[in-house]
Amino acid sequence: MLRARGKPPPPVAPVARRLPPRRAAAADTTLNGVRGNYLVGASLKLGPGAAVRWRLVCDTGRDHVAVAALRRLLREEPDLDARVAAALDRAGEGLRRNVAAADGLQATGRPEAWAHHFANVLFNNMRGGVFWRNETAPADDFAAFVHARDRGVVARRRGLLDALPESPSIRERCEAAVASGDSDLVRYALEYLPLHFGRRHGDPSRPWNTFSIRARGHGGVRSLGYEGNWRDIFQNWEALCVSYPGFLPNVVAKFVNASTVDGFNPYRVSRDGVDWETVKPSDPWSNIGYWGDHQVVYLLRLLELWHRHEPAAFGAALGDRIYTYVEVPYRIKPYAEILKNPSDTIEFDTELAARIGARVAAVGTDGKLLHGGDGAVRRANLFEKLLVPALSKLSNLVPDAGIWMNTQRPEWNDANNALAGGGVSVVTLCHLRRYLAFLAERFASAGEAELPVAAEIAAWFDGVAQVLEEEALPAGAGALDPRERKRLLDRLGGAFDGYRRAAYAGGLNGDVGLAPARAARLCRTALAWTERSLAANRRDDGLYHGYNLLHSPPTPPGPRWPSAGDARGQVAALDSGALDPAASLAVIEQLFASDLYRPDRRSFLLYPERELPGFLARNLVPDDLAGAVPLLRESLAAGDDALVARDADGALRFAAGLRNERDLEAALDKLAERPGLAGTVARDREAVRELYERVFRHRSYTGRSGVMYGYEGLGCIYWHMVAKLLLATQAAALRAESEGSPAAIRDGLAAAYFRIRAGLGPEKSVAEFGAFPTDPYSHTPAHGGAKQPGMTGQVKEEILARFGELGVSVSDGAVRFRPHLLREDEFLAQPSAFRYYDVEGRERTIALSAGQLAFTYCQVPIVYTRSEGPARLRVTCADGSSTRDDGDRLSPATSTELFARSGRVALIEVGVSLPRPA
């Protein structure tokens, strides 16, 4: 319903037809297959200093009852404008509270910095949601969650669920579940995430992205739920959990419980479980498969964050047998078939899908989980769950090249979709290297006491360990030749193949003991392989390849190096943990000197800009090469254009109908059926194939990233990747400080960090950025300003970077405030006030003096005061008591209260020395 309010009231006409000439348009209330337009017109006469204002209000998505009530309100309300103004104020206040709940409010001397942080937190909340009230949630909502998962559990545990407090905390839910002795209930308590406000995941303009997210339920009650593409939602939860660390075990449980026995994650996650793509012959967008790189890095970041906050709890969870596998009706083909066609590697098991559907109908969405021979859900400990993705990636290791992308999906986004099949990822190799290093330390700390692991997984572990240990190369050994590489790939692929056959045929049955310390030794052995492979991908200019391509059979697989690097490869190398601060600085400096850097934009392209050949410059077959192939030579002489033809200018072209190698093979097969040509075709088939590939280079095609402009294509700045580079550079700079690197390295990394930040929106004018500078945007094409505001993964990276600038860090369960990258002008030049909301939602105000700044962390206000000399802390509690300490580190006890958002800590004041000049 549309209304305009104000004096004088302008006429409002929904117009669905051609306007009459020089006459006012009558309003149409019915649309008949054409697009409607709203036109507002009025004659205004204003005197000096006078003002006229009105509101154009569109209230949509209402049912019949709501529309009738709204019409009455419009007819009878005496001061509708005041009601609208009050509603807008309430909405603004609600939005501010929402952002405040995830630490989006700050007061510093750089308004553009805190405004940008506010926008980042807002959009992160919109993507991933925000938790209901600190660590609590309604008991009836938890009961509804359990009911959706398994109705039988609700029936047998009704008394326990009814006995919960009205809004139990995480701890109360988990303690009650553990006391019941019901492992299913423990799993539900751990996996339950009371999130609201999240809007969507996955670009809705893409036909295959279908999501239904309700922000409000019946009567306008806030709905708790989420639904999204797992490649997006977990990264937003990483940033959210900085402010809600108590939910880290829950988010990790959600992640690993949504993974399969072969080490992958299906497409979507939701409050009720998981979902996957199915084969639909009538849908041209239908496709199935698994993405790889996000899985390793997002899981790793959550694990690292959890371990920093609760190292003891993380270690104890390794042996907890409360985790599960999802049973996706995909079957990865045998290794021999993958070699034949790495682009067609997964089959959809319709019979299994039917059985899963029957289980879901019978019990709830737990029917999608892997069940054992006894009909019960198959459970695993966290140790086993963390091993499986590592073994899966190592089983697809191509030495000196990367991780083979053979599960029918590209990495990161669809701009590189053609890499699925023949692509080998250095990016995933980098993430795997860091993942293995993390597991090696955690598993070594767990010791030699064996933990139960599925016998099939233990056999897979033994197979991978045997290959990597027997094939180990001495330090400094050169690159493998293609045949050695193929042999090692065959052995690893064979180990994975044997495991899959066993797991697909009979599931996981029976356990054996495996010592975490032994798994740590495998991780260290695998680390050596990943590090030598990363070193092999260092280019002559000091940058790193992001991807490689495999030669197709029958040639033994071996890396074919791409000619151009990309920003992803550099960020992944920086994030891998393999580069020390000096090496990191060298990569960043070379990146600024490369053709990826655009000085006019002060930022980086995703891929190097290049000029594409025009239409007539394509499909040119060199005469000498065609003449060297008897089949083509004879076909030309006979005037047969089934394969090649000459155009009017004398240029030789492949036939227009040969769109790909399959079409070429079909044309050759048809030629072979002609009398007397079978032998000629058999003799020259490979030569024709190679010439076709030389002309079109289909095997080197990566997707739209190499042939399209804009979005994530040529000449495009992709702001999420720039934000990733910013965060990786910050990590290198902070590492240099903590390790006491030489001043030149520390200063160089700090300068590089601020140089990268200078290219982001908040550091630019509207004219430079082409949009609102404080808002996050998806990308900037070469020909214009920033495009697609808001819903971008950039927000997650910049939230983490902002806390890094403020010097907030956590290790061994304790918080430290040590800002090394905080600019002097962040401190207020004049007195100001910081308005925030405490953990109970009460509005508070702190008076700030010049030389101070304020922000919240876990919704507790932190006030920095610029000072000289050593750092000092003052913690004020809700009861008015306070403690003072020298240093910049909170006690573990105080940190725990902060993490739990208990309300006992009311204010933290930190005296900090001047930061390093930037």
PDB file of C-alpha atoms in Angstrom, residues 206-209 277-288:
ATOM      1  CA  ARG A 206      21.649 -16.816  -9.654  1.00  0.00           C
ATOM      2  CA  PRO A 207      18.950 -19.400 -10.482  1.00  0.00           C
ATOM      3  CA  TRP A 208      20.447 -22.143  -8.332  1.00  0.00           C
ATOM      4  CA  ASN A 209      20.381 -20.074  -5.135  1.00  0.00           C
ATOM      5  CA  GLU A 277      21.825 -30.295  -4.836  1.00  0.00           C
ATOM      6  CA  THR A 278      20.073 -32.990  -6.820  1.00  0.00           C
ATOM      7  CA  VAL A 279      20.164 -34.016 -10.456  1.00  0.00           C
ATOM      8  CA  LYS A 280      17.265 -32.445 -12.364  1.00  0.00           C
ATOM      9  CA  PRO A 281      17.416 -33.226 -16.100  1.00  0.00           C
ATOM     10  CA  SER A 282      14.910 -30.470 -16.874  1.00  0.00           C
ATOM     11  CA  ASP A 283      16.923 -27.777 -15.053  1.00  0.00           C
ATOM     12  CA  PRO A 284      19.900 -26.407 -17.048  1.00  0.00           C
ATOM     13  CA  TRP A 285      21.445 -25.112 -13.816  1.00  0.00           C
ATOM     14  CA  SER A 286      21.242 -28.468 -12.089  1.00  0.00           C
ATOM     15  CA  ASN A 287      24.623 -29.751 -10.974  1.00  0.00           C
ATOM     16  CA  ILE A 288      26.136 -31.651  -8.099  1.00  0.00           C
TER      17      ILE A 288
END
